[in-house]
Amino acid sequence: MNNIVELEKIKKTYLQGKVDIPAINNVSLSIKKGGFVAIAGPSGSGKTTLLNIIGGLDQPDSGTVRVDGEKFETLTPSRLAELRLFKIGFVFQAYNLIPVLSAAENVEFVMLLQGIPKKERLRKAHAILDDVGLSGKYNRRPAELSGGQQQRVAVARAIVSNPSIVLADEPTANLDSKTGQGLLELMKTMNKEKKVTFVFSTHDKMVMDYAGRLVRLRDGSIFDDQSK
Amino acid sequence: MYSQLAWRNIWRNPRRTIVIMTAVIIGVFSMIFLCGLMRGMEVEMIRNNLATLTGNIQIHQKGYRADPVVENSMTDPVLLENAIKTNLPEGAAWAMRVRVNAIVSNARHSTGVTFVGIDPAKEARVSFIGKAVTDGRYLNSDDTNKILIGRALLDKFKTKIGHKLIVMSQDADDEIASTAFRIVGTFRAEMESTEKAYVFVTLSDAQKMLKLKNGISEAAIAFKGQSIDGQKEKALAQKLKSRLPDSIYKVETWPELLPMMREYLSLFDNFIYIWYFVVFIAMGFGIVNTTLMAIFERMREFGLLKALGMKPVSIIRGVITESFFLLVSGIIIGNIAGIITVFLINRTGIDLSALAAGVEMWGMPRVIHPELWIIDVITANLVVLVLGLVVSIYPAAKAARFTPIEALEKT
């Protein structure tokens, strides 16, 4: 099986007051292993919802989601949490680091949840922080790091335990263009060197340019899907 | 790392943590201090009551306690004496007494008293009287027609040491017996009522006056050290009962002799439990409120943790660990403060002289010296810790219920 993500006829509607707002409308999408895919579209087009559905953070009203061969609708919440822990990495727009933990501890935390012994956690955390260009900043708390550095820690946390896929929700939205470009270079390198699949939601032109495949959404439907 | 995370989390908002920790400290401190105070009172009450001619165990002829008259005396105490001597625990002392109601009078006054005939040497080891003489002297076993009375009675009778008092009571032949006794000394007691209630003569004088021959009213046994629960007494009482004919003798422990005080002590325990409850309710609400506030502030973070794959049970464990650290920190400081305060006040005591008249009917001391009982400290700590953790389950469960999406949407 070559596809890491398989979505079939996904529908998702949100209730806003008494009105149903369709967020995702009959979307089918497959993403290959090792892909560097951007899901683009204006605000409200459904890209974050789609990313959340792929990540198992949100459930579709109908349709089937498969990630790395696991069919979500058959999984218990506990098994879904395990899947997220071992197979999916997340990078959020607002970094979402744990403020009381240092950079290294933030990276370590996912491995702690996975039950990896402390020594190995520490070695891996330092190694991945070196890879993302944060050597010597292991003990800095998030408040002591710039936005770009925090997002690098978030990327390090997402990829440290070799997930099958990393989902990044507008990762460059809070960064200036230079820092954003640096981050994209980093993720591209990780994608090439570590064969990690990246899926972004974005409306940033730069991210779209970096993507190997660009899926465009409008009003909850795919209207364009191009591979470069 | 979970512990590190929990510890750092509680210090994210130091002011709030200090406020709730202060509540825990005050709660634990007040539990320990109040228990110390209550126990100090209890111990002193028991000591006073036991020293005031009660002892830990008393043996009477059946019916004496209901009607303490001379006819209900034990005419031949040899069997009793042997039973006590062979079963007496190490360090314990015992004494025989004649004890009847009598009228004591002088030229100006007369009053009802308890007339007690004692073996001065033995009695000094059993009751307060041996150490209570403040003026004049204590009785000697070879004294004849000498009497020891309370300071308050001496003042009431406007008499003095060296003067005579007439003691009048019913003797074994149902006649009124009266003897003149010369005052050799006065005693002071914790309670003024004791000073007015008892007069002491030698056992032989009392037996002679009441025509009792070798007869006695009671035998009292006093243990070495404190007695709170009456268990040691129960064990000895059982042994004595097995040696003494049930139809003649009645062996009673102090909780049986002083039922009112026993109930009063149990009331003390209930006060302590009520105080535990009050403190805990106040503290419990504080803990729930603070933890809930902290959780709602960190809702986004809990969403993140769930998104990363943390299971709800781990989130609950994390929140409860935070409460644990908060409670343990408060408990440690509260214990130190409580224990130091009890020790310091134990030296000087709290003077309740102003209330002495009101409290002395219970045998309460005028000065309370708080006492620390390990069991009270352990109970106070366990109440705060266990119940504190139990109430933390609610906010913890709340944190575990946030879905990643709703939590991550919060700013």
XYZ file of C-alpha atoms in Angstrom:
639
model
C 0.000 0.000 0.000
C 1.500 3.278 -1.103
C -1.046 5.713 0.284
C -0.594 6.991 3.800
C -3.914 8.875 3.804
C -7.116 7.781 2.140
C -10.268 9.861 2.459
C -13.469 8.680 0.846
C -16.525 10.900 0.435
C -15.921 12.885 3.607
C -18.703 15.173 4.742
C -18.645 17.434 7.771
C -21.207 20.005 8.801
C -21.042 22.413 11.719
C -24.045 23.782 13.456
C -23.797 27.544 13.803
C -26.739 28.699 15.894
C -29.581 26.907 14.133
C -27.953 26.851 10.712
C -25.964 23.935 9.317
C -22.723 25.138 7.782
C -21.102 22.579 5.497
C -17.352 22.541 6.199
C -16.326 19.560 4.075
C -18.487 18.467 1.215
C -17.919 15.020 -0.255
C -14.133 15.131 -0.318
C -12.109 12.127 -1.451
C -8.361 12.388 -1.285
C -5.353 10.081 -1.264
C -1.878 11.104 -0.152
C 1.173 9.002 -0.924
C 3.841 8.119 1.568
C 6.686 10.631 1.531
C 4.509 13.350 0.066
C 4.899 17.073 0.743
C 1.356 18.201 0.253
C -0.265 21.593 0.761
C -4.010 21.942 1.220
C -4.713 25.506 0.272
C -7.724 27.692 0.283
C -9.171 30.874 1.697
C -10.411 31.148 5.291
C -13.491 28.990 5.834
C -12.706 26.714 2.914
C -12.446 23.718 5.239
C -8.685 23.075 5.153
C -8.207 23.004 8.951
C -11.285 20.789 9.335
C -9.867 18.423 6.738
C -6.518 18.345 8.527
C -8.254 17.687 11.852
C -10.183 14.815 10.303
C -6.970 13.307 8.903
C -5.381 13.689 12.347
C -8.291 12.013 14.114
C -8.975 15.155 16.129
C -12.388 15.544 14.534
C -14.826 13.003 13.152
C -16.557 13.323 9.793
C -20.357 13.073 9.606
C -19.948 10.517 6.860
C -17.223 8.974 4.743
C -14.183 6.879 5.531
C -10.779 7.945 6.837
C -7.751 5.668 6.657
C -4.325 6.669 7.896
C -1.482 4.208 7.481
C -4.066 1.494 6.858
C -6.051 2.152 10.049
C -9.733 2.844 9.476
C -10.705 5.518 11.995
C -14.384 4.659 12.355
C -13.462 1.239 13.738
C -11.093 2.618 16.380
C -11.928 3.282 20.016
C -10.993 6.759 21.378
C -8.120 5.141 23.243
C -6.787 3.392 20.120
C -7.206 6.628 18.164
C -5.138 8.428 20.815
C -2.458 5.758 20.429
C -2.519 6.188 16.669
C -2.011 9.922 17.054
C 0.789 9.287 19.490
C 2.732 6.815 17.391
C 1.873 7.624 13.785
C 0.858 11.269 13.517
C 2.836 14.399 14.318
C 1.169 17.785 14.672
C 2.492 21.275 14.048
C 0.044 24.003 14.974
C -0.199 27.585 13.812
C 0.241 28.866 17.380
C 3.179 26.489 18.099
C 1.325 25.064 21.132
C 4.375 24.184 23.165
C 3.992 23.424 26.864
C 5.181 26.661 28.439
C 6.613 25.163 31.639
C 8.803 22.693 29.782
C 12.106 23.489 28.091
C 12.629 22.956 24.352
C 14.188 19.548 24.957
C 11.473 18.561 27.444
C 8.750 19.576 24.982
C 10.321 17.274 22.418
C 10.840 14.579 25.031
C 7.215 14.720 26.148
C 5.838 12.795 23.168
C 8.472 10.094 23.715
C 7.547 10.018 27.400
C 3.962 9.269 26.402
C 5.301 6.539 24.145
C 7.132 4.994 27.089
C 10.661 5.521 25.743
C 13.359 5.374 28.479
C 14.772 8.677 29.695
C 18.288 8.258 28.307
C 17.043 7.535 24.841
C 14.511 10.339 25.052
C 17.189 12.801 25.948
C 19.562 11.625 23.223
C 16.861 11.757 20.562
C 15.537 15.127 21.721
C 18.984 16.716 21.585
C 19.707 15.139 18.215
C 16.480 16.373 16.638
C 16.904 19.848 18.116
C 20.383 19.892 16.564
C 18.799 18.881 13.237
C 16.311 21.756 13.362
C 19.080 24.229 14.197
C 18.469 24.665 17.905
C 21.771 23.319 19.254
C 22.520 24.762 22.655
C 18.940 25.913 23.179
C 17.775 22.679 24.778
C 17.010 24.214 28.126
C 15.243 27.330 26.937
C 11.586 27.616 27.789
C 9.184 28.607 24.956
C 8.976 32.174 26.304
C 12.742 32.466 25.831
C 12.576 31.475 22.147
C 11.518 33.483 19.086
C 8.394 32.492 17.135
C 10.512 30.778 14.485
C 12.486 28.897 17.083
C 9.284 27.803 18.834
C 7.886 26.505 15.568
C 11.145 24.610 15.018
C 10.693 22.997 18.415
C 7.125 22.112 17.373
C 8.462 20.519 14.182
C 11.106 18.656 16.193
C 8.388 17.393 18.538
C 6.256 16.312 15.585
C 8.977 14.297 13.858
C 11.103 13.051 16.758
C 9.469 9.668 16.999
C 9.379 9.057 13.245
C 5.626 9.360 12.650
C 4.088 8.191 9.405
C 2.736 11.646 8.729
C 3.096 15.194 10.039
C 0.073 17.471 9.830
C 0.936 21.154 9.931
C -1.881 23.659 10.291
C -0.724 26.944 8.752
C 2.756 26.529 10.241
C 4.119 29.774 8.794
C 1.119 31.964 9.569
C 2.698 33.572 12.640
C 6.187 33.847 11.190
C 7.838 36.519 9.084
C 8.645 35.453 5.524
C 12.342 34.816 6.162
C 11.664 32.669 9.221
C 8.802 30.954 7.411
C 11.082 30.108 4.516
C 13.685 28.704 6.898
C 11.044 26.520 8.495
C 9.831 25.253 5.116
C 13.418 24.450 4.119
C 13.747 22.514 7.318
C 10.559 20.530 6.740
C 11.517 19.888 3.134
C 14.865 18.527 4.333
C 13.133 16.314 6.891
C 10.788 15.137 4.176
C 13.699 14.206 1.914
C 16.083 12.824 4.478
C 13.719 11.120 6.895
C 10.993 10.319 4.341
C 8.355 11.892 6.614
C 5.074 12.727 4.866
C 4.029 16.354 5.420
C 0.547 17.702 4.888
C 0.011 21.434 5.378
C -3.028 23.580 5.465
C -2.099 27.018 4.236
C -3.019 30.114 2.365
C 0.588 31.230 2.209
C 1.883 31.447 -1.376
C 5.369 30.487 -0.253
C 4.158 27.233 1.287
C 2.231 26.431 -1.877
C 5.424 26.991 -3.887
C 7.353 24.575 -1.695
C 4.672 21.874 -1.845
C 5.151 18.875 -4.132
C 1.408 18.653 -4.493
C -1.149 21.396 -4.112
C -4.743 20.560 -3.261
C -7.047 23.580 -3.433
C -10.259 23.740 -1.466
C -13.176 26.061 -1.873
C -16.374 25.891 0.169
C -15.436 22.490 1.481
C -14.753 20.873 -1.884
C -11.575 20.173 -3.832
C -11.571 22.218 -6.964
C -7.952 21.766 -7.974
C -5.329 19.074 -7.285
C -1.932 19.468 -8.919
C 1.291 17.574 -8.509
C 4.503 19.377 -9.420
C 8.934 14.216 34.083
C 5.237 13.999 34.966
C 6.207 15.150 38.434
C 8.367 17.964 37.077
C 5.530 19.067 34.835
C 3.034 19.000 37.718
C 5.360 20.888 40.054
C 6.084 23.577 37.465
C 2.403 23.849 36.580
C 1.392 24.674 40.130
C 3.895 27.545 40.143
C 2.598 29.054 36.906
C 0.382 31.280 38.973
C 2.318 31.625 42.238
C -0.187 33.957 43.874
C -3.058 31.558 43.385
C -0.960 28.614 44.519
C 0.142 30.497 47.631
C -3.472 31.398 48.460
C -4.704 27.803 48.279
C -1.561 26.488 49.946
C -2.176 28.948 52.769
C -5.675 27.516 53.131
C -4.190 24.016 53.389
C -1.551 25.224 55.864
C -4.161 26.933 58.054
C -6.406 23.875 57.820
C -3.704 21.409 58.839
C -2.315 23.779 61.464
C -5.737 24.304 63.018
C -6.456 20.561 63.004
C -3.182 19.756 64.736
C -3.411 22.661 67.171
C -7.045 22.074 68.069
C -6.395 18.369 68.547
C -3.392 19.244 70.704
C -5.538 21.530 72.813
C -8.331 18.976 73.150
C -5.912 16.177 73.973
C -4.155 18.384 76.508
C -7.517 18.991 78.170
C -8.462 15.319 77.980
C -5.202 14.113 79.477
C -5.362 16.681 82.250
C -9.025 15.903 82.953
C -8.291 12.203 83.177
C -5.215 12.826 85.310
C -7.164 15.098 87.666
C -10.097 12.787 87.936
C -7.974 9.686 88.394
C -5.806 11.417 90.973
C -8.845 12.627 92.882
C -9.267 9.308 94.657
C -10.491 7.449 91.581
C -7.391 5.622 90.415
C -7.407 3.436 87.339
C -9.335 0.618 88.996
C -11.466 0.440 92.119
C -12.806 -2.554 93.956
C -15.803 -2.281 96.249
C -18.240 -4.507 97.948
C -21.236 -4.976 95.674
C -23.769 -2.242 96.286
C -21.302 0.231 97.782
C -21.301 2.537 94.804
C -25.071 2.777 94.761
C -25.178 3.337 98.498
C -21.778 4.298 99.923
C -22.583 3.627 103.546
C -20.547 1.882 106.168
C -22.659 -1.304 105.966
C -21.480 -1.804 102.398
C -17.851 -2.026 103.452
C -15.651 -5.043 102.823
C -15.197 -6.618 106.231
C -12.290 -8.921 105.407
C -9.995 -7.499 102.755
C -7.349 -10.266 102.894
C -8.590 -12.065 99.763
C -8.744 -8.771 97.938
C -5.275 -7.802 99.107
C -3.817 -11.078 97.845
C -5.585 -10.792 94.496
C -4.244 -7.288 93.967
C -0.690 -8.103 95.091
C -0.368 -11.086 92.748
C -1.748 -9.262 89.690
C -0.402 -5.755 90.135
C 1.387 -4.548 86.977
C 4.909 -3.178 87.218
C 5.035 0.393 88.456
C 1.414 0.362 89.613
C 0.462 1.260 93.180
C -2.542 0.437 95.262
C -4.152 1.524 98.512
C -7.113 0.658 100.681
C -9.453 3.286 102.002
C -12.358 3.842 104.246
C -14.609 6.309 102.539
C -17.960 7.444 103.876
C -20.053 10.567 103.899
C -19.733 12.579 107.089
C -20.446 15.920 108.683
C -17.497 17.983 109.728
C -18.005 20.893 112.048
C -16.333 23.361 114.342
C -17.788 25.975 116.619
C -18.976 28.168 113.761
C -19.629 25.949 110.768
C -20.577 22.523 109.660
C -20.642 20.933 106.230
C -20.989 17.611 104.491
C -17.743 16.034 103.312
C -16.301 12.758 102.144
C -14.413 11.325 105.092
C -11.477 9.288 103.868
C -9.326 6.979 105.942
C -6.016 6.335 104.213
C -2.739 4.516 104.597
C -0.600 7.678 104.194
C 2.412 5.968 102.596
C 0.410 3.891 100.135
C -2.108 6.605 99.353
C 0.663 9.039 98.414
C 1.480 6.808 95.458
C -2.133 6.410 94.347
C -3.825 9.800 94.570
C -3.017 13.492 94.527
C -2.990 13.891 98.296
C 0.628 12.854 98.833
C 1.904 15.867 96.887
C -0.890 18.284 97.666
C -0.048 19.405 101.198
C 0.907 23.058 101.146
C 0.694 24.042 104.806
C 1.390 21.976 107.873
C 2.270 18.385 107.167
C 1.016 15.177 105.560
C -0.403 12.375 107.710
C 1.867 9.764 109.273
C 0.697 6.167 109.701
C 1.107 6.389 113.468
C -0.916 9.601 113.770
C -3.908 9.457 116.079
C -6.882 11.747 115.662
C -5.129 13.942 113.148
C -6.902 15.313 110.076
C -5.838 16.799 106.773
C -8.298 19.181 105.140
C -8.471 21.310 101.990
C -7.328 24.920 102.014
C -10.764 26.065 100.864
C -12.468 24.213 103.717
C -10.023 25.688 106.216
C -10.843 29.180 104.925
C -14.561 28.459 104.902
C -14.430 27.283 108.539
C -12.208 30.229 109.429
C -10.023 27.832 111.347
C -6.305 27.053 111.266
C -3.790 24.272 111.565
C -3.652 22.959 115.135
C -7.342 23.559 115.743
C -9.856 20.786 116.089
C -12.728 19.650 113.884
C -15.513 17.258 114.805
C -16.289 14.511 112.294
C -19.636 12.800 112.600
C -20.891 9.782 110.666
C -22.876 6.604 111.028
C -20.795 3.667 112.317
C -21.060 -0.060 111.652
C -23.488 -0.471 114.545
C -25.849 2.092 112.972
C -24.979 4.557 115.699
C -23.782 8.093 115.185
C -20.060 8.169 115.739
C -18.187 11.367 116.256
C -14.539 12.067 116.871
C -12.528 15.226 117.322
C -9.538 15.462 114.967
C -6.780 18.024 115.109
C -5.831 19.691 111.811
C -2.227 18.868 110.912
C -2.119 20.287 107.429
C -4.015 21.617 104.472
C -3.906 20.526 100.862
C -4.414 22.307 97.597
C -6.157 20.693 94.667
C -6.607 21.600 91.006
C -10.253 22.302 91.793
C -11.551 24.248 94.734
C -14.479 21.856 95.050
C -12.020 19.047 95.863
C -10.540 21.122 98.656
C -13.991 21.477 100.172
C -15.158 17.919 99.555
C -12.536 15.712 101.171
C -10.986 15.330 104.610
C -8.322 12.712 105.313
C -7.447 10.769 108.443
C -5.400 7.602 108.919
C -7.038 4.320 107.962
C -6.829 3.035 111.539
C -8.512 6.197 112.914
C -11.353 5.861 110.435
C -11.803 2.135 111.120
C -11.774 2.813 114.832
C -14.288 5.644 114.648
C -16.645 3.720 112.387
C -16.168 0.440 114.281
C -15.072 -1.292 111.089
C -12.291 -3.405 112.613
C -10.260 -4.321 109.489
C -13.055 -3.325 107.152
C -12.483 -0.994 104.205
C -14.713 0.785 101.722
C -12.578 0.461 98.660
C -9.284 -0.482 97.151
C -7.832 1.720 94.419
C -5.129 0.835 91.931
C -3.176 3.528 90.083
C -1.133 2.743 86.985
C 2.114 4.335 86.052
C 1.818 6.748 83.113
C -1.147 8.004 81.125
C -4.361 6.138 80.582
C -6.666 7.323 77.852
C -8.590 4.399 76.452
C -8.921 2.228 79.584
C -7.658 -0.913 77.802
C -4.909 -1.765 80.292
C -7.459 -1.334 83.062
C -9.859 -3.718 81.356
C -7.192 -6.406 81.190
C -6.310 -6.146 84.892
C -9.969 -5.916 85.895
C -10.577 -9.222 84.096
C -7.745 -10.867 86.019
C -9.026 -9.542 89.337
C -12.589 -10.596 88.585
C -11.383 -14.132 87.991
C -9.744 -14.125 91.451
C -12.570 -12.502 93.410
C -16.062 -13.902 94.063
C -18.463 -12.112 91.805
C -21.197 -12.169 94.430
C -19.202 -10.003 96.850
C -16.821 -7.793 94.908
C -17.278 -5.336 92.132
C -14.186 -4.467 90.083
C -14.545 -1.341 87.977
C -12.240 0.554 85.654
C -12.157 4.328 85.533
C -14.369 4.624 82.438
C -16.991 2.684 84.403
C -16.427 4.725 87.531
C -16.622 8.036 85.654
C -19.246 7.473 82.960
C -19.949 11.159 82.589
C -16.347 11.930 81.881
C -16.134 9.027 79.470
C -19.039 10.547 77.546
C -17.494 13.967 77.765
C -14.265 12.628 76.265
C -16.180 11.028 73.454
C -17.872 14.389 72.909
C -14.368 15.856 72.598
C -13.580 13.346 69.884
C -16.759 14.312 68.077
C -15.794 17.987 68.300
C -12.522 17.071 66.654
C -14.312 15.251 63.826
C -16.686 18.183 63.355
C -13.698 20.490 63.139
C -12.064 18.180 60.594
C -15.262 18.342 58.563
C -15.533 22.145 58.728
C -11.894 22.639 57.808
C -12.114 20.148 55.044
C -15.275 21.650 53.506
C -13.662 25.103 53.429
C -10.464 23.704 52.016
C -12.167 21.325 49.606
C -14.081 24.145 47.931
C -10.869 26.135 47.706
C -9.041 23.254 46.071
C -11.825 22.536 43.576
C -12.196 26.211 42.728
C -8.481 26.809 42.262
C -7.930 23.660 40.279
C -10.904 24.422 38.041
C -9.601 27.922 37.400
C -6.174 26.538 36.560
C -7.717 23.967 34.250
C -9.886 26.389 32.330
C -6.872 28.657 31.895
C -4.954 25.737 30.432
C -7.780 24.284 28.376
C -5.818 24.789 25.159
C -2.900 22.902 26.621
C -5.069 19.965 27.577
C -6.360 19.963 23.996
C -2.764 19.851 22.801
C -1.916 16.983 25.136
C -4.881 15.022 23.842
C -3.976 15.863 20.250
C -0.477 14.557 20.912
C -1.994 11.285 22.050
C -2.191 11.661 25.818
C -4.983 9.490 27.174
C -7.677 10.942 29.453
C -6.469 8.829 32.359
C -2.994 10.372 32.048
C -4.521 13.855 32.065
C -6.453 12.975 35.231
C -3.257 11.640 36.761
C -1.419 14.848 35.833
C -4.026 17.123 37.418
C -4.214 14.980 40.543
C -0.411 15.024 40.774
C -0.576 18.828 40.787
C -3.111 18.710 43.630
C -0.907 16.192 45.420
C 2.104 18.513 45.324
C -0.003 21.445 46.444
C -1.526 19.473 49.295
C 1.737 17.878 50.400
C 3.543 21.244 50.399
C 0.737 22.765 52.476
C 0.624 19.747 54.765
C 4.379 19.853 55.431
C 4.317 23.548 56.335
C 1.065 23.139 58.309
C 2.584 20.253 60.262
C 5.748 22.152 61.073
C 3.743 25.193 62.193
C 1.252 23.094 64.177
C 3.836 20.904 65.884
C 6.105 23.824 66.812
C 3.124 25.787 68.185
C 1.917 22.838 70.260
C 5.422 22.276 71.663
C 5.907 25.938 72.491
C 2.504 26.326 74.155
C 2.954 23.004 75.932
C 5.778 24.603 77.931
C 3.785 27.555 79.210
C 0.233 26.301 78.829
C -2.895 28.342 78.157
C -4.271 29.860 81.335
C -8.036 29.391 81.667
C -8.186 30.629 85.263
C -10.852 33.140 84.333
C -13.080 30.259 83.303
C -11.939 27.882 86.035
C -15.179 27.960 88.004
C -17.154 27.035 84.906
C -14.927 24.224 83.780
C -13.866 22.640 87.036
C -16.967 20.503 87.309
C -15.499 18.455 84.462
C -12.140 18.239 86.138
C -10.719 20.503 83.503
C -7.402 22.085 84.371
C -6.963 25.792 84.892
C -3.947 25.744 82.604
C -4.119 23.651 79.469
C -0.918 22.182 78.098
C -1.597 21.060 74.519
C -0.404 17.532 73.774
C 0.594 16.100 70.448
C -0.687 12.645 69.613
C 0.876 11.021 66.569
C -2.456 9.456 65.648
C -4.071 12.928 65.486
C -1.286 14.263 63.283
C -1.586 11.251 60.980
C -5.383 11.571 60.873
C -5.256 15.312 60.118
C -2.750 14.707 57.326
C -4.685 11.824 55.864
C -7.979 13.717 55.973
C -6.478 16.658 54.099
C -4.483 14.558 51.644
C -6.995 11.839 50.815
C -10.083 14.036 50.705
C -8.088 16.765 48.925
C -7.162 14.283 46.220
C -10.721 12.979 46.048
C -12.163 16.446 45.401
C -9.471 17.026 42.763
C -10.923 14.201 40.708
C -13.774 16.456 39.588
C -11.618 19.158 37.955
C -9.250 16.462 36.681
C -12.112 14.636 34.999
C -13.262 17.946 33.558
C -9.807 18.468 32.022
C -9.843 14.958 30.604
C -13.228 15.552 28.949
C -12.107 18.483 26.772
C -11.990 17.417 23.140
C -8.821 18.503 21.324
C -10.791 20.563 18.816
C -12.825 22.584 21.337
C -9.792 23.015 23.565
C -7.409 24.082 20.799
C -9.930 26.628 19.555
C -9.671 28.461 22.916
C -7.130 31.241 23.084
